[in-house]
């Protein structure tokens, strides 16, 4: 059993939480510019590392808020938890965030281009 | 013992066959002269084909590459020992009652191979067609089940709906009273489904493949996939570099990690799937029963243990252990449906890591790297597919193009949108 520290409610057992998969994925803003392959990459391809992983959890049986977690998938050790919209602060979390191939993906670039174009 | 000196029929490559006469003869020499089932050779510097992963699927692939396609210069590279991964951790259920034509194609192909496997491999895989019964716990589920049964039968696969009374007669230990929180409203059975001895499948394929010259290399971890100009040239291992023209990866649970070595990304989440067994008791259950709504499945092993399984854990993990709430939910449902198990002790629990795909269907595919193939993403139900999976994967590697059965399972489906959505028929939560 995992013990997860909700940024608002503190440490609780994992059956109070709902898993939301990988964190920090940008939704493409200009959908028309993406090819089928790039859409497939955004929708289906996974970052599935054996080691530190940035992921989302929701405290569904508590405050019902979403937040981010850095967890080592090889050991299930939870390295840190932090609110939505923020970036990881632990060295493992920063490394996992920066080395993520999705940072260079077409969806990410498209999302950035759309954001700056406003 | 040297070959067929006594005039006994031999395996294709010359090793002696198991038979009642071999058993009698070896009994007279205190069972000290059985030959080894397979060799433990040093890796050669180069092979025509390397299979990464010595589980059932990998060994079956090597066997069919050798026996059907005549490729003999093959190595199976295994990190630990053969059959020591998910092959040895599953709940051994075999069935082909899937909704879509594509799934029916591959799982029925596998089931037909299961039916002749003991004969073909000359190794008793203990395939027991005791039937697989799936329960419905609501009106809606029952209606959906009727639709599924018709779809399955249209594909020429046996399947029939059962009433609660028929279920009670077949499974006396089940509680079919209407007062249950999730009462048994009906179910459907595939009588040709059942179980097999999972270790025997790995050992049988290993022995038969070895006999055809396949090198089975254990305790050898793959650490890199070598490429040159978009083409695979070999692998890097803990026992040195091994060259190969073609590399097939069959590493359930760790496919994402292996794909990363070749710079590829797969549509896979790796999750723990748990199972547990009770202490052994007298025979009380001679069929396999699955229950999707309350999420548990149960069968009795030949040793008398009740074998239980549930769905995957909700989060990605390679830890090979799962969460307690999953086990708790499984046992709560089990005790309600089968009250006699409430006093049984749990003998052991374990978890394996499974590759779950977005559409709950496997990937049997070429990749963007020439000569590199993946067979993965079987999720919670890979064991039942072992012979069929190996058969079509060998065909893909040998001919470099998928056959009719394997074609729908290529990685291309995630781009074309032609997904094979089997979350319902997969029987457990993904």
Coordinates of C-alpha atoms in Angstrom, one line a residue:
Chain A
X1 CA 0.0 0.0 0.0
X2 CA 1.2 3.4 -0.9
X3 CA 1.0 6.3 1.5
X4 CA 0.5 9.5 -0.5
X5 CA 0.9 13.0 0.9
X6 CA -1.9 15.2 -0.5
X7 CA -0.5 18.8 -0.6
X8 CA -3.7 19.9 1.1
X9 CA -4.7 17.1 3.4
X10 CA -1.5 15.4 4.4
X11 CA -0.5 11.7 4.3
X12 CA -3.3 9.2 3.5
X13 CA -3.6 5.6 2.2
X14 CA -3.7 5.1 -1.5
X15 CA -7.3 3.8 -1.5
X16 CA -8.4 7.4 -0.9
X17 CA -6.8 8.4 -4.2
X18 CA -7.5 8.1 -7.9
X19 CA -4.6 7.7 -10.4
X20 CA -4.4 10.0 -13.4
X21 CA -1.4 8.7 -15.3
X22 CA 1.5 10.7 -16.6
X23 CA 1.8 14.4 -15.6
X24 CA 3.0 17.5 -17.6
X25 CA 1.6 16.5 -21.0
X26 CA 0.6 19.4 -23.1
X27 CA -2.5 19.2 -25.2
X28 CA -1.9 20.4 -28.7
X29 CA -3.6 23.8 -29.3
X30 CA -3.7 23.8 -33.0
X31 CA -5.1 20.4 -33.8
X32 CA -5.2 21.0 -37.5
X33 CA -1.4 21.2 -37.7
X34 CA -0.8 17.8 -36.3
X35 CA -0.4 14.7 -38.5
X36 CA -2.1 11.4 -37.6
X37 CA 1.3 10.1 -36.2
X38 CA 1.7 13.2 -34.1
X39 CA -1.8 12.8 -32.7
X40 CA -1.1 9.2 -32.0
X41 CA 2.0 10.2 -30.1
X42 CA 0.0 12.7 -28.0
X43 CA -2.9 10.3 -27.3
X44 CA -1.3 6.9 -27.0
X45 CA 2.5 6.8 -26.7
X46 CA 3.6 6.6 -23.1
X47 CA 6.5 7.6 -20.9
X48 CA 6.7 4.4 -19.0
X49 CA 10.1 4.6 -17.1
X50 CA 11.5 2.2 -14.6
X51 CA 12.6 4.8 -12.1
X52 CA 11.4 8.3 -11.1
X53 CA 8.2 9.2 -12.9
X54 CA 6.1 12.4 -12.8
X55 CA 2.4 11.5 -12.5
X56 CA -1.0 12.9 -11.4
X57 CA -3.2 11.8 -8.6
X58 CA -6.6 13.0 -7.4
X59 CA -7.5 12.9 -3.7
X60 CA -10.9 11.6 -4.7
X61 CA -12.1 10.5 -1.3
X62 CA -10.8 13.6 0.4
X63 CA -10.4 17.2 -0.9
X64 CA -11.0 15.9 -4.5
X65 CA -8.2 18.0 -5.8
X66 CA -5.6 16.9 -8.4
X67 CA -1.9 17.2 -7.8
X68 CA 1.4 15.9 -9.1
X69 CA 3.7 13.2 -7.6
X70 CA 7.2 12.1 -8.4
X71 CA 7.4 8.3 -7.7
X72 CA 10.1 5.8 -8.4
X73 CA 8.3 3.0 -10.3
X74 CA 11.0 0.5 -9.5
X75 CA 10.6 0.7 -5.8
X76 CA 7.2 2.6 -5.3
X77 CA 9.0 5.2 -3.2
X78 CA 7.2 8.5 -3.3
X79 CA 9.9 11.2 -3.8
X80 CA 7.7 14.3 -3.6
X81 CA 4.2 15.7 -4.2
X82 CA 3.4 19.2 -5.5
X83 CA 0.3 21.1 -6.6
X84 CA -0.9 21.3 -10.2
X85 CA 0.8 24.0 -12.3
X86 CA 4.1 23.7 -10.4
X87 CA 7.3 21.9 -11.3
X88 CA 9.1 19.2 -9.3
X89 CA 11.7 20.4 -6.8
X90 CA 13.6 17.3 -5.9
X91 CA 16.8 16.4 -7.9
X92 CA 15.1 13.1 -9.1
X93 CA 12.0 15.0 -10.0
X94 CA 13.8 17.7 -12.0
X95 CA 15.8 15.1 -13.8
X96 CA 12.7 13.1 -14.7
X97 CA 10.9 16.2 -15.9
X98 CA 13.8 17.4 -18.0
X99 CA 14.7 14.1 -19.6
X100 CA 11.1 13.3 -20.6
X101 CA 11.0 12.8 -24.4
X102 CA 7.6 14.5 -24.4
X103 CA 9.4 17.8 -23.8
X104 CA 10.6 17.6 -27.5
X105 CA 7.4 16.1 -28.9
X106 CA 5.4 17.6 -31.7
X107 CA 2.4 18.1 -29.4
X108 CA 4.5 20.0 -26.9
X109 CA 6.0 22.2 -29.6
X110 CA 2.6 22.8 -31.1
X111 CA 1.2 23.7 -27.7
X112 CA 4.1 26.2 -27.1
X113 CA 3.7 27.8 -30.5
X114 CA 0.0 28.2 -30.0
X115 CA 0.5 29.8 -26.5
X116 CA 3.0 32.4 -27.8
X117 CA 0.9 33.2 -30.8
X118 CA -1.8 34.8 -28.7
Chain B
X1 CA 21.7 -41.6 -22.5
X2 CA 22.6 -41.3 -26.1
X3 CA 19.7 -40.8 -28.5
X4 CA 17.6 -43.6 -29.7
X5 CA 19.9 -46.5 -29.1
X6 CA 16.9 -48.6 -27.9
X7 CA 15.0 -48.0 -31.1
X8 CA 12.8 -45.4 -29.4
X9 CA 11.3 -42.7 -31.5
X10 CA 13.2 -39.5 -31.2
X11 CA 12.4 -35.8 -31.2
X12 CA 13.0 -34.0 -34.5
X13 CA 16.6 -33.1 -33.5
X14 CA 17.4 -36.5 -32.0
X15 CA 16.8 -36.2 -28.3
X16 CA 14.9 -39.1 -26.8
X17 CA 11.2 -38.8 -26.4
X18 CA 9.3 -39.1 -23.2
X19 CA 7.0 -42.2 -23.1
X20 CA 5.8 -44.8 -20.7
X21 CA 8.8 -47.0 -21.8
X22 CA 11.3 -44.2 -21.2
X23 CA 9.7 -43.8 -17.8
X24 CA 9.9 -47.5 -17.0
X25 CA 13.5 -47.7 -18.2
X26 CA 14.6 -44.7 -16.2
X27 CA 12.8 -46.0 -13.1
X28 CA 15.0 -49.1 -13.2
X29 CA 18.1 -46.8 -13.0
X30 CA 16.7 -44.8 -10.1
X31 CA 16.0 -41.8 -12.5
X32 CA 19.6 -40.9 -12.6
X33 CA 20.1 -41.1 -16.3
X34 CA 17.5 -38.7 -17.7
X35 CA 19.1 -36.5 -20.2
X36 CA 19.0 -32.7 -19.7
X37 CA 15.9 -31.1 -21.2
X38 CA 18.0 -28.4 -22.8
X39 CA 21.7 -27.3 -23.1
X40 CA 23.3 -24.2 -21.6
X41 CA 25.5 -23.1 -24.4
X42 CA 27.9 -20.1 -24.4
X43 CA 26.5 -17.3 -26.7
X44 CA 27.9 -17.4 -30.2
X45 CA 29.2 -14.1 -31.6
X46 CA 26.4 -14.0 -34.2
X47 CA 22.9 -15.4 -34.8
X48 CA 20.4 -15.1 -37.6
X49 CA 17.7 -14.2 -35.1
X50 CA 17.8 -13.2 -31.5
X51 CA 14.7 -13.5 -29.3
X52 CA 14.9 -11.2 -26.2
X53 CA 12.9 -12.8 -23.4
X54 CA 12.8 -16.5 -22.4
X55 CA 9.1 -16.7 -21.4
X56 CA 6.5 -18.8 -23.0
X57 CA 5.9 -16.4 -25.9
X58 CA 9.7 -16.0 -26.6
X59 CA 10.4 -19.7 -26.5
X60 CA 7.4 -20.5 -28.6
X61 CA 8.6 -17.9 -31.2
X62 CA 12.0 -19.6 -31.3
X63 CA 10.4 -23.0 -31.6
X64 CA 8.2 -22.1 -34.5
X65 CA 11.0 -20.2 -36.2
X66 CA 13.0 -23.4 -36.1
X67 CA 10.3 -25.9 -36.8
X68 CA 8.2 -24.1 -39.4
X69 CA 10.6 -21.6 -41.0
X70 CA 13.7 -23.7 -40.9
X71 CA 15.8 -21.0 -39.2
X72 CA 18.2 -22.9 -36.9
X73 CA 20.7 -20.2 -35.9
X74 CA 18.7 -18.7 -33.2
X75 CA 19.3 -17.5 -29.6
X76 CA 16.8 -16.9 -26.9
X77 CA 18.3 -14.4 -24.4
X78 CA 16.8 -14.4 -20.9
X79 CA 17.7 -12.1 -18.0
X80 CA 16.9 -14.6 -15.3
X81 CA 15.8 -18.2 -15.9
X82 CA 13.4 -19.3 -18.6
X83 CA 9.8 -19.2 -17.6
X84 CA 10.8 -17.2 -14.4
X85 CA 8.8 -14.1 -15.4
X86 CA 5.1 -13.7 -16.1
X87 CA 5.0 -17.3 -17.5
X88 CA 5.4 -18.6 -13.9
X89 CA 3.2 -15.9 -12.3
X90 CA -0.1 -16.0 -14.1
X91 CA -3.3 -17.9 -13.2
X92 CA -3.0 -20.2 -16.2
X93 CA -6.5 -19.5 -17.7
X94 CA -7.0 -20.3 -21.4
X95 CA -10.1 -19.2 -23.5
X96 CA -10.9 -17.6 -26.8
X97 CA -14.3 -16.0 -26.0
X98 CA -13.4 -12.5 -27.3
X99 CA -15.8 -10.0 -28.9
X100 CA -14.1 -8.7 -32.0
X101 CA -13.1 -10.8 -35.1
X102 CA -9.4 -9.8 -34.8
X103 CA -9.2 -11.1 -31.2
X104 CA -11.2 -14.2 -32.0
X105 CA -8.7 -14.8 -34.8
X106 CA -5.6 -14.8 -32.6
X107 CA -7.0 -16.3 -29.4
X108 CA -8.8 -19.1 -31.3
X109 CA -5.6 -19.8 -33.3
X110 CA -3.8 -20.2 -29.9
X111 CA -6.6 -22.4 -28.5
X112 CA -6.4 -24.7 -31.4
X113 CA -2.6 -25.0 -31.0
X114 CA -3.1 -25.7 -27.2
X115 CA -5.3 -28.6 -28.1
X116 CA -2.4 -30.4 -29.8
X117 CA 0.5 -29.0 -27.9
X118 CA 1.3 -31.9 -25.6
X119 CA 1.5 -34.2 -28.6
X120 CA 3.5 -31.7 -30.7
X121 CA 6.1 -31.0 -28.0
X122 CA 6.1 -34.5 -26.5
X123 CA 5.8 -32.7 -23.2
X124 CA 2.7 -32.9 -21.0
X125 CA 1.5 -29.3 -20.6
X126 CA -1.5 -30.6 -18.6
X127 CA -4.0 -28.7 -20.8
X128 CA -7.3 -29.2 -19.0
X129 CA -10.4 -28.1 -20.9
X130 CA -12.5 -27.8 -17.8
X131 CA -14.5 -24.8 -19.1
X132 CA -14.4 -21.1 -18.4
X133 CA -17.6 -19.6 -17.0
X134 CA -18.1 -15.8 -16.9
X135 CA -20.8 -14.5 -14.5
X136 CA -23.2 -11.6 -15.1
X137 CA -24.3 -9.6 -12.0
X138 CA -26.8 -7.1 -13.6
X139 CA -29.5 -7.1 -16.3
X140 CA -27.2 -4.9 -18.5
X141 CA -24.3 -7.3 -18.1
X142 CA -26.5 -10.2 -19.0
X143 CA -27.7 -8.5 -22.2
X144 CA -24.2 -7.5 -23.2
X145 CA -23.2 -11.2 -22.6
X146 CA -25.9 -12.4 -24.9
X147 CA -24.6 -10.1 -27.6
X148 CA -21.1 -11.3 -27.0
X149 CA -22.1 -15.0 -27.1
X150 CA -23.7 -14.4 -30.5
X151 CA -20.6 -12.6 -31.8
X152 CA -18.3 -15.4 -30.5
X153 CA -20.5 -18.1 -32.1
X154 CA -20.5 -16.2 -35.5
X155 CA -16.7 -16.7 -35.4
X156 CA -17.2 -20.4 -35.0
X157 CA -16.2 -20.5 -31.3
X158 CA -18.1 -22.4 -28.7
X159 CA -20.0 -20.3 -26.2
X160 CA -23.4 -20.6 -24.4
X161 CA -25.5 -18.6 -22.0
X162 CA -26.3 -20.2 -18.7
X163 CA -29.1 -19.5 -16.2
X164 CA -28.4 -19.1 -12.4
X165 CA -30.0 -22.6 -11.9
X166 CA -27.6 -24.2 -14.4
X167 CA -24.7 -22.4 -12.9
X168 CA -25.6 -23.6 -9.4
X169 CA -25.8 -27.2 -10.7
X170 CA -22.3 -26.9 -12.4
X171 CA -20.7 -25.0 -9.4
X172 CA -22.4 -26.2 -6.1
X173 CA -20.2 -24.0 -4.0
X174 CA -21.5 -20.8 -5.5
X175 CA -24.2 -18.7 -3.8
X176 CA -26.9 -17.8 -6.3
X177 CA -29.4 -16.4 -3.9
X178 CA -31.0 -13.1 -5.1
X179 CA -30.2 -11.4 -1.9
X180 CA -26.5 -10.9 -2.7
X181 CA -25.2 -7.3 -3.1
X182 CA -24.3 -8.4 -6.7
X183 CA -26.5 -11.4 -7.4
X184 CA -25.6 -14.0 -10.1
X185 CA -28.0 -13.1 -12.9
X186 CA -26.6 -15.6 -15.4
X187 CA -23.4 -16.2 -17.2
X188 CA -21.8 -17.8 -20.3
X189 CA -19.4 -20.6 -20.6
X190 CA -16.8 -21.6 -23.1
X191 CA -16.4 -25.4 -22.6
X192 CA -13.2 -25.7 -24.6
X193 CA -11.5 -23.2 -22.3
X194 CA -9.6 -24.3 -19.3
X195 CA -6.1 -24.2 -17.7
X196 CA -2.6 -25.6 -18.4
X197 CA 0.5 -26.0 -16.4
X198 CA 2.4 -22.8 -17.1
X199 CA 5.9 -24.0 -16.2
X200 CA 5.4 -27.0 -18.5
X201 CA 4.6 -24.8 -21.4
X202 CA 8.0 -23.0 -21.1
X203 CA 9.9 -26.2 -20.4
X204 CA 8.2 -28.0 -23.3
X205 CA 8.9 -25.3 -25.8
X206 CA 12.5 -24.9 -24.5
X207 CA 13.2 -28.6 -24.9
X208 CA 11.7 -28.8 -28.4
X209 CA 13.5 -25.6 -29.5
X210 CA 16.8 -26.7 -28.0
X211 CA 16.4 -29.9 -29.9
X212 CA 16.2 -28.0 -33.2
X213 CA 19.4 -26.2 -32.4
X214 CA 18.1 -23.0 -30.7
X215 CA 20.6 -21.7 -28.1
X216 CA 18.8 -20.9 -24.8
X217 CA 21.0 -18.4 -22.9
X218 CA 19.9 -17.8 -19.4
X219 CA 21.3 -15.3 -16.8
X220 CA 22.1 -12.9 -19.6
X221 CA 20.6 -9.4 -19.4
X222 CA 20.1 -7.3 -22.5
X223 CA 21.5 -3.8 -21.9
X224 CA 21.4 -2.3 -25.4
X225 CA 20.1 -2.7 -28.9
X226 CA 22.7 -2.0 -31.6
X227 CA 21.6 -0.2 -34.7
X228 CA 23.3 1.1 -37.8
X229 CA 21.6 3.3 -40.4
X230 CA 18.1 2.5 -39.0
X231 CA 18.8 -1.2 -39.1
X232 CA 19.3 -3.5 -36.1
X233 CA 22.8 -5.1 -36.0
X234 CA 22.8 -6.9 -32.7
X235 CA 22.4 -6.5 -28.9
X236 CA 24.6 -5.6 -26.0
X237 CA 24.3 -8.0 -23.1
X238 CA 25.8 -8.6 -19.6
X239 CA 27.8 -11.4 -21.4
X240 CA 29.1 -9.2 -24.2
X241 CA 28.0 -8.1 -27.7
X242 CA 26.0 -10.6 -29.8
X243 CA 25.3 -9.7 -33.5
X244 CA 22.1 -10.5 -35.3
X245 CA 20.2 -9.6 -38.4
X246 CA 16.9 -9.7 -36.7
X247 CA 15.9 -9.1 -33.1
X248 CA 12.4 -10.0 -31.7
X249 CA 11.6 -8.5 -28.3
X250 CA 9.1 -10.5 -26.2
X251 CA 9.7 -9.0 -22.7
X252 CA 6.3 -8.7 -21.1
X253 CA 6.3 -6.1 -18.3
X254 CA 9.5 -4.5 -19.5
X255 CA 8.7 -3.8 -23.1
X256 CA 8.9 -0.1 -22.5
X257 CA 12.3 -0.4 -21.0
X258 CA 13.6 -2.5 -23.9
X259 CA 12.0 -0.2 -26.5
X260 CA 13.8 2.7 -24.9
X261 CA 17.1 1.0 -25.7
X262 CA 16.3 1.4 -29.4
X263 CA 14.9 4.9 -29.0
X264 CA 11.3 3.8 -29.4
X265 CA 8.2 4.7 -27.5
X266 CA 5.3 2.3 -27.1
X267 CA 1.7 2.9 -26.1
X268 CA 2.1 0.8 -23.0
X269 CA 1.7 1.3 -19.2
X270 CA 3.4 -1.3 -17.0
X271 CA 1.2 -2.2 -14.1
X272 CA 1.3 -4.9 -11.3
X273 CA -1.3 -7.7 -11.6
X274 CA -1.8 -9.7 -8.5
X275 CA -2.8 -13.3 -7.8
X276 CA -3.0 -15.5 -4.7
X277 CA -3.6 -19.1 -3.7
X278 CA -5.3 -20.6 -0.7
X279 CA -4.1 -23.6 1.2
X280 CA -4.8 -26.8 -0.7
X281 CA -8.3 -28.4 -0.1
X282 CA -10.2 -31.3 -1.5
X283 CA -11.6 -30.9 -5.0
X284 CA -14.6 -28.6 -4.9
X285 CA -14.4 -26.6 -8.2
X286 CA -13.9 -28.2 -11.6
X287 CA -14.3 -25.2 -13.8
X288 CA -12.7 -21.7 -14.1
X289 CA -15.1 -18.9 -13.1
X290 CA -14.6 -15.2 -13.9
X291 CA -16.6 -12.3 -12.7
X292 CA -16.0 -8.9 -14.2
X293 CA -18.4 -6.7 -12.3
X294 CA -17.2 -7.8 -8.8
X295 CA -13.8 -8.4 -10.3
X296 CA -12.5 -11.8 -9.2
X297 CA -11.7 -15.0 -10.9
X298 CA -11.2 -18.4 -9.3
X299 CA -10.1 -21.9 -10.3
X300 CA -8.8 -24.9 -8.4
X301 CA -5.3 -26.2 -9.2
X302 CA -4.5 -29.9 -9.5
X303 CA -2.7 -29.6 -6.1
X304 CA -6.0 -28.4 -4.5
X305 CA -5.2 -24.8 -4.0
X306 CA -7.8 -22.3 -5.0
X307 CA -6.2 -19.8 -7.4
X308 CA -7.6 -16.2 -7.3
X309 CA -6.9 -13.2 -9.5
X310 CA -8.2 -9.6 -9.7
X311 CA -7.5 -6.6 -11.9
X312 CA -4.4 -4.6 -12.4
X313 CA -3.4 -2.0 -9.9
X314 CA -4.4 1.5 -10.9
X315 CA -0.8 2.9 -11.1
X316 CA 2.3 2.2 -13.2
X317 CA 4.9 0.2 -11.3
X318 CA 7.8 -2.3 -11.9
X319 CA 7.9 -3.3 -8.2
X320 CA 6.4 -6.8 -8.7
X321 CA 4.1 -6.3 -5.8
X322 CA 0.7 -4.8 -5.7
X323 CA -1.5 -2.9 -3.4
X324 CA -3.5 -4.3 -0.5
X325 CA -6.9 -2.7 -1.5
X326 CA -6.9 -4.8 -4.7
X327 CA -6.5 -8.0 -2.8
X328 CA -9.1 -6.9 -0.3
X329 CA -11.7 -6.2 -3.0
X330 CA -11.0 -9.5 -4.6
X331 CA -11.4 -11.5 -1.4
X332 CA -14.5 -9.6 -0.4
X333 CA -16.2 -10.5 -3.7
X334 CA -14.9 -14.1 -3.4
X335 CA -16.3 -14.7 0.1
X336 CA -19.7 -13.4 -0.9
X337 CA -19.9 -15.6 -4.0
X338 CA -18.3 -18.7 -2.5
X339 CA -19.0 -18.6 1.3
X340 CA -17.0 -21.8 1.9
X341 CA -13.7 -19.9 1.2
X342 CA -14.2 -17.6 4.2
X343 CA -12.2 -19.9 6.5
X344 CA -9.4 -20.7 4.1
X345 CA -6.0 -19.3 4.7
X346 CA -4.1 -17.6 2.0
X347 CA -1.0 -19.5 1.3
X348 CA 0.9 -16.9 -0.8
X349 CA 0.3 -13.8 -2.9
X350 CA 2.4 -12.4 -5.7
X351 CA 2.4 -9.8 -8.4
X352 CA 3.7 -9.7 -11.9
X353 CA 4.2 -6.6 -14.2
X354 CA 2.0 -6.6 -17.3
X355 CA 2.1 -4.3 -20.3
X356 CA -1.3 -2.7 -20.7
X357 CA -2.3 -1.2 -24.0
X358 CA -4.9 1.6 -24.5
X359 CA -7.2 -0.8 -26.3
X360 CA -6.5 -3.9 -24.1
X361 CA -5.2 -5.7 -27.2
X362 CA -1.6 -6.9 -27.9
X363 CA 1.1 -5.5 -30.2
X364 CA 2.7 -7.8 -32.7
X365 CA 4.6 -5.5 -34.9
X366 CA 7.5 -4.4 -36.9
X367 CA 9.0 -1.1 -35.7
X368 CA 10.6 1.9 -37.4
X369 CA 14.0 0.2 -36.9
X370 CA 14.6 -2.4 -39.6
X371 CA 14.9 -5.9 -38.3
X372 CA 13.5 -5.1 -34.9
X373 CA 10.2 -6.6 -33.9
X374 CA 8.0 -6.3 -30.8
X375 CA 5.5 -8.8 -29.4
X376 CA 4.1 -7.2 -26.2
X377 CA 1.1 -5.4 -24.6
X378 CA -0.8 -8.6 -23.8
X379 CA -1.9 -7.0 -20.6
X380 CA -3.7 -9.3 -18.2
X381 CA -4.2 -12.2 -20.7
X382 CA -1.0 -13.2 -22.4
X383 CA -0.7 -16.8 -21.1
X384 CA -3.7 -18.1 -23.0
X385 CA -2.2 -16.8 -26.3
X386 CA 1.3 -18.4 -25.8
X387 CA 1.3 -20.8 -28.8
X388 CA -0.6 -18.5 -31.1
X389 CA 1.5 -15.5 -30.2
X390 CA 4.7 -17.4 -30.8
X391 CA 3.4 -18.9 -34.1
X392 CA 2.4 -15.6 -35.7
X393 CA 5.4 -13.7 -34.3
X394 CA 7.8 -16.3 -35.8
X395 CA 5.9 -15.8 -39.1
X396 CA 6.3 -12.0 -38.9
X397 CA 10.1 -12.3 -38.2
X398 CA 10.7 -14.9 -40.9
X399 CA 8.8 -13.3 -43.7
X400 CA 9.2 -9.6 -42.5
X401 CA 5.5 -9.0 -43.0
X402 CA 2.5 -9.8 -40.8
X403 CA 0.1 -12.6 -41.8
X404 CA -3.7 -12.2 -41.7
X405 CA -4.0 -13.0 -38.0
X406 CA -1.2 -10.7 -36.9
X407 CA -1.8 -7.7 -39.2
X408 CA -4.5 -6.0 -37.1
X409 CA -2.2 -5.9 -34.1
X410 CA 0.5 -3.7 -35.6
X411 CA 1.6 -0.5 -34.1
X412 CA 0.0 1.3 -37.1
X413 CA -3.4 0.9 -35.5
X414 CA -2.8 3.7 -33.1
X415 CA -2.3 6.1 -36.0
X416 CA -5.1 4.8 -38.2
X417 CA -7.5 4.7 -35.2
X418 CA -8.4 1.1 -36.0
X419 CA -8.2 0.1 -32.4
X420 CA -9.3 -3.4 -31.2
X421 CA -11.2 -2.3 -28.0
X422 CA -11.3 -5.4 -25.8
X423 CA -11.7 -3.9 -22.4
X424 CA -15.0 -5.7 -21.9
X425 CA -13.8 -9.1 -23.1
X426 CA -10.4 -8.9 -21.4
X427 CA -12.3 -9.7 -18.2
X428 CA -10.2 -7.6 -15.8
X429 CA -9.7 -3.9 -15.3
X430 CA -6.9 -2.3 -17.3

